Amino acid sequence: MGGENSLTIVSPGRINLIGEHVDYNDGFVLPAAIEQHIQFKICKNGTSNKAIVRSKGFEGVLEINLKAITPRPAGWENYLLGVINEMQQLTDGISGFDCEIQSFLPVGSGVSSSAALECGFAYAINELFDLGLDRWQIVKLSQRAEHNYVGTKCGIMDQFASVMGKKGFAMLLDCKSLEFDYVPANFDPYVLLLLNSNVTHDLATGAYNKRRQQCEDGLSFLVSKYGIAPSFRNVTLDMLTDSKSQLDATVFNRCSYVVEEIARVQMAKTLLKENKLKAFGELMYKTHEGLSDKYEVSCKELDFLVDLAKRENAVLGSRIMGGGFGGCTINLIHKDSVNLFIAKAAAAYKKEFGIELNAFETQPSNGTTLIKENHEVGL
């Protein structure tokens, strides 16, 4: 598909340097958009109510009646249908279009291909029909699409990072107020390396939503006991410790992790600004321990990869990244040691689990963008 009337949009995946599973708990997160992305080519097709979407990453063609948007039983189509449904609540300016999607993101790797898909699709429709939606509206409607059509009660971080990214910077996002700051992310001579475990996960199966409910249950008890405003940032570790005997053990662990992780993110922001990379890496390891032992979203494959990284002097920090139960580890590693480490990790991983390991370097990059004549044009 092409021609003078078509538009090309790229929508990146994201990494999260630290602040995992706290975006839906009123915490702070430190994500960045990455170079790897999903590409959208879109054009009007002259009809009033028919959209056709083709994807090189998924089988089949999605034909959409824009006058009768309804969820499908399951699958990637619901991300797109959800986006159209949410946009139609805001505007009646959408008519027929054709869209071709090509993903350069590894699905299920924890770099949030789902948010890149939602946000890029929304951005493309917004540009094609000149709807006038701003970046925050695209972030929020994409999140609602995932809630309402996919069934994953995700926080806002993934969509935010995909849309708001800035090359060379991470972003400290306050998930309660939605205020954010760009934080310089200069890692030289270290680089960010993602190791894809090739173990996939499906958050809609309930493990994600179950943990969210456990956190809400714990917070509700603490609010009742201490009279604090209902936010985890008002909870102290002393409050939790004093309430341990009154809380379910699993709920206690979930809440303990959240409170500790919120504090780690604030420390990480300072360390990045001061370029104290070794101390920053140590926080990454602490986060992984919490995700594995207290939040229980790791798995033996990911724990194996982090343990492997800990034994390498060239690696300053490593942890699981993303929703969990598979996906990637994110590693802060000296650039001169990348190839040797990948080879060593891949061999050990294959020997232990019989699974191939994929690795890719990345760096903080710009968010969802319209490409026009090889130039990037902001919204």
PDB file of C-alpha atoms in Angstrom, residues 227-357:
ATOM      1  CA  GLY A 227      -6.834   6.657  58.171  1.00  0.00           C
ATOM      2  CA  ILE A 228      -4.465   7.519  55.335  1.00  0.00           C
ATOM      3  CA  ALA A 229      -5.481   8.739  51.896  1.00  0.00           C
ATOM      4  CA  PRO A 230      -5.976   5.727  49.599  1.00  0.00           C
ATOM      5  CA  SER A 231      -2.628   5.608  47.820  1.00  0.00           C
ATOM      6  CA  PHE A 232       0.382   3.337  48.234  1.00  0.00           C
ATOM      7  CA  ARG A 233       2.669   6.348  48.382  1.00  0.00           C
ATOM      8  CA  ASN A 234       1.137   7.096  51.797  1.00  0.00           C
ATOM      9  CA  VAL A 235       1.983   3.618  53.078  1.00  0.00           C
ATOM     10  CA  THR A 236       5.222   3.089  55.014  1.00  0.00           C
ATOM     11  CA  LEU A 237       7.082  -0.154  55.573  1.00  0.00           C
ATOM     12  CA  ASP A 238       6.488   0.308  59.315  1.00  0.00           C
ATOM     13  CA  MET A 239       2.729   0.331  58.711  1.00  0.00           C
ATOM     14  CA  LEU A 240       3.012  -2.870  56.748  1.00  0.00           C
ATOM     15  CA  THR A 241       5.241  -4.579  59.300  1.00  0.00           C
ATOM     16  CA  ASP A 242       2.880  -3.640  62.134  1.00  0.00           C
ATOM     17  CA  SER A 243      -0.036  -5.093  60.135  1.00  0.00           C
ATOM     18  CA  LYS A 244       1.658  -8.292  59.009  1.00  0.00           C
ATOM     19  CA  SER A 245      -0.277 -10.572  61.348  1.00  0.00           C
ATOM     20  CA  GLN A 246      -3.576  -9.063  60.182  1.00  0.00           C
ATOM     21  CA  LEU A 247      -2.902  -9.400  56.467  1.00  0.00           C
ATOM     22  CA  ASP A 248      -2.942 -12.487  54.310  1.00  0.00           C
ATOM     23  CA  ALA A 249       0.709 -13.465  53.752  1.00  0.00           C
ATOM     24  CA  THR A 250       0.455 -13.131  49.981  1.00  0.00           C
ATOM     25  CA  VAL A 251      -1.258  -9.749  50.216  1.00  0.00           C
ATOM     26  CA  PHE A 252       1.473  -8.583  52.618  1.00  0.00           C
ATOM     27  CA  ASN A 253       4.181  -9.594  50.147  1.00  0.00           C
ATOM     28  CA  ARG A 254       2.450  -7.857  47.248  1.00  0.00           C
ATOM     29  CA  CYS A 255       2.065  -4.621  49.200  1.00  0.00           C
ATOM     30  CA  SER A 256       5.598  -4.785  50.583  1.00  0.00           C
ATOM     31  CA  TYR A 257       7.007  -5.033  47.075  1.00  0.00           C
ATOM     32  CA  VAL A 258       4.960  -2.046  45.866  1.00  0.00           C
ATOM     33  CA  VAL A 259       6.053   0.235  48.724  1.00  0.00           C
ATOM     34  CA  GLU A 260       9.712  -0.724  48.259  1.00  0.00           C
ATOM     35  CA  GLU A 261       9.578  -0.299  44.486  1.00  0.00           C
ATOM     36  CA  ILE A 262       8.041   3.177  44.716  1.00  0.00           C
ATOM     37  CA  ALA A 263      11.017   4.206  46.870  1.00  0.00           C
ATOM     38  CA  ARG A 264      13.504   2.583  44.473  1.00  0.00           C
ATOM     39  CA  VAL A 265      12.218   4.602  41.516  1.00  0.00           C
ATOM     40  CA  GLN A 266      12.895   7.887  43.292  1.00  0.00           C
ATOM     41  CA  MET A 267      16.402   6.719  44.137  1.00  0.00           C
ATOM     42  CA  ALA A 268      16.945   5.612  40.539  1.00  0.00           C
ATOM     43  CA  LYS A 269      16.020   9.041  39.166  1.00  0.00           C
ATOM     44  CA  THR A 270      18.702  10.669  41.312  1.00  0.00           C
ATOM     45  CA  LEU A 271      21.311   8.059  40.412  1.00  0.00           C
ATOM     46  CA  LEU A 272      20.672   8.482  36.684  1.00  0.00           C
ATOM     47  CA  LYS A 273      20.956  12.258  36.902  1.00  0.00           C
ATOM     48  CA  GLU A 274      24.266  11.837  38.740  1.00  0.00           C
ATOM     49  CA  ASN A 275      25.375   9.100  36.308  1.00  0.00           C
ATOM     50  CA  LYS A 276      25.971   6.627  39.152  1.00  0.00           C
ATOM     51  CA  LEU A 277      25.447   3.575  36.999  1.00  0.00           C
ATOM     52  CA  LYS A 278      26.800   0.934  39.388  1.00  0.00           C
ATOM     53  CA  ALA A 279      24.365   1.930  42.128  1.00  0.00           C
ATOM     54  CA  PHE A 280      21.579   2.135  39.550  1.00  0.00           C
ATOM     55  CA  GLY A 281      22.357  -1.430  38.473  1.00  0.00           C
ATOM     56  CA  GLU A 282      22.170  -2.636  42.064  1.00  0.00           C
ATOM     57  CA  LEU A 283      18.632  -1.243  42.271  1.00  0.00           C
ATOM     58  CA  MET A 284      17.730  -3.268  39.179  1.00  0.00           C
ATOM     59  CA  TYR A 285      18.807  -6.448  40.970  1.00  0.00           C
ATOM     60  CA  LYS A 286      16.758  -5.465  44.041  1.00  0.00           C
ATOM     61  CA  THR A 287      13.700  -4.969  41.863  1.00  0.00           C
ATOM     62  CA  HIS A 288      14.126  -8.412  40.344  1.00  0.00           C
ATOM     63  CA  GLU A 289      14.358 -10.006  43.776  1.00  0.00           C
ATOM     64  CA  GLY A 290      11.098  -8.337  44.748  1.00  0.00           C
ATOM     65  CA  LEU A 291       9.349  -9.334  41.531  1.00  0.00           C
ATOM     66  CA  SER A 292      10.500 -12.927  41.932  1.00  0.00           C
ATOM     67  CA  ASP A 293      10.030 -13.463  45.670  1.00  0.00           C
ATOM     68  CA  LYS A 294       7.271 -11.048  46.729  1.00  0.00           C
ATOM     69  CA  TYR A 295       5.238 -10.257  43.627  1.00  0.00           C
ATOM     70  CA  GLU A 296       5.815 -13.697  42.133  1.00  0.00           C
ATOM     71  CA  VAL A 297       5.679 -12.736  38.462  1.00  0.00           C
ATOM     72  CA  SER A 298       9.024 -14.216  37.470  1.00  0.00           C
ATOM     73  CA  CYS A 299       9.680 -17.776  36.337  1.00  0.00           C
ATOM     74  CA  LYS A 300      12.587 -20.197  36.401  1.00  0.00           C
ATOM     75  CA  GLU A 301      13.805 -19.115  32.959  1.00  0.00           C
ATOM     76  CA  LEU A 302      13.994 -15.435  33.899  1.00  0.00           C
ATOM     77  CA  ASP A 303      15.548 -16.127  37.296  1.00  0.00           C
ATOM     78  CA  PHE A 304      18.182 -18.219  35.521  1.00  0.00           C
ATOM     79  CA  LEU A 305      19.077 -15.342  33.179  1.00  0.00           C
ATOM     80  CA  VAL A 306      19.335 -12.814  36.009  1.00  0.00           C
ATOM     81  CA  ASP A 307      21.485 -15.182  38.084  1.00  0.00           C
ATOM     82  CA  LEU A 308      23.715 -15.621  35.042  1.00  0.00           C
ATOM     83  CA  ALA A 309      24.073 -11.849  34.685  1.00  0.00           C
ATOM     84  CA  LYS A 310      24.997 -11.454  38.355  1.00  0.00           C
ATOM     85  CA  ARG A 311      28.089 -13.571  37.780  1.00  0.00           C
ATOM     86  CA  GLU A 312      29.374 -11.256  35.037  1.00  0.00           C
ATOM     87  CA  ASN A 313      31.445  -8.248  36.097  1.00  0.00           C
ATOM     88  CA  ALA A 314      30.519  -6.469  32.869  1.00  0.00           C
ATOM     89  CA  VAL A 315      26.832  -6.464  33.860  1.00  0.00           C
ATOM     90  CA  LEU A 316      25.884  -3.759  36.368  1.00  0.00           C
ATOM     91  CA  GLY A 317      22.245  -4.737  36.720  1.00  0.00           C
ATOM     92  CA  SER A 318      19.613  -7.141  35.430  1.00  0.00           C
ATOM     93  CA  ARG A 319      15.946  -7.826  36.063  1.00  0.00           C
ATOM     94  CA  ILE A 320      12.731  -9.124  34.584  1.00  0.00           C
ATOM     95  CA  MET A 321      10.931  -6.471  32.574  1.00  0.00           C
ATOM     96  CA  GLY A 322       7.286  -6.237  31.647  1.00  0.00           C
ATOM     97  CA  GLY A 323       4.204  -8.024  32.917  1.00  0.00           C
ATOM     98  CA  GLY A 324       6.047 -11.174  33.863  1.00  0.00           C
ATOM     99  CA  PHE A 325       5.722 -14.938  33.449  1.00  0.00           C
ATOM    100  CA  GLY A 326       8.114 -14.741  30.523  1.00  0.00           C
ATOM    101  CA  GLY A 327       9.369 -12.034  28.239  1.00  0.00           C
ATOM    102  CA  CYS A 328      12.690 -10.272  28.587  1.00  0.00           C
ATOM    103  CA  THR A 329      15.328  -9.460  31.095  1.00  0.00           C
ATOM    104  CA  ILE A 330      16.803  -5.981  30.775  1.00  0.00           C
ATOM    105  CA  ASN A 331      20.538  -5.799  31.383  1.00  0.00           C
ATOM    106  CA  LEU A 332      22.916  -2.875  31.833  1.00  0.00           C
ATOM    107  CA  ILE A 333      26.142  -4.185  30.326  1.00  0.00           C
ATOM    108  CA  HIS A 334      29.478  -2.791  29.148  1.00  0.00           C
ATOM    109  CA  LYS A 335      29.351  -2.364  25.379  1.00  0.00           C
ATOM    110  CA  ASP A 336      32.636  -4.242  24.871  1.00  0.00           C
ATOM    111  CA  SER A 337      31.209  -7.373  26.508  1.00  0.00           C
ATOM    112  CA  VAL A 338      27.854  -7.622  24.733  1.00  0.00           C
ATOM    113  CA  ASN A 339      28.697 -10.252  22.115  1.00  0.00           C
ATOM    114  CA  LEU A 340      30.581 -12.517  24.507  1.00  0.00           C
ATOM    115  CA  PHE A 341      27.810 -12.314  27.098  1.00  0.00           C
ATOM    116  CA  ILE A 342      25.093 -13.084  24.543  1.00  0.00           C
ATOM    117  CA  ALA A 343      27.006 -16.152  23.357  1.00  0.00           C
ATOM    118  CA  LYS A 344      27.584 -17.381  26.900  1.00  0.00           C
ATOM    119  CA  ALA A 345      23.998 -16.728  28.003  1.00  0.00           C
ATOM    120  CA  ALA A 346      22.501 -18.352  24.898  1.00  0.00           C
ATOM    121  CA  ALA A 347      24.589 -21.500  25.328  1.00  0.00           C
ATOM    122  CA  ALA A 348      23.784 -21.837  29.031  1.00  0.00           C
ATOM    123  CA  TYR A 349      20.080 -21.154  28.460  1.00  0.00           C
ATOM    124  CA  LYS A 350      19.839 -23.688  25.642  1.00  0.00           C
ATOM    125  CA  LYS A 351      21.601 -26.292  27.765  1.00  0.00           C
ATOM    126  CA  GLU A 352      19.322 -25.683  30.763  1.00  0.00           C
ATOM    127  CA  PHE A 353      15.944 -25.328  29.054  1.00  0.00           C
ATOM    128  CA  GLY A 354      16.361 -26.400  25.432  1.00  0.00           C
ATOM    129  CA  ILE A 355      15.111 -22.984  24.310  1.00  0.00           C
ATOM    130  CA  GLU A 356      16.794 -20.553  21.930  1.00  0.00           C
ATOM    131  CA  LEU A 357      17.614 -17.156  23.417  1.00  0.00           C
TER     132      LEU A 357
END
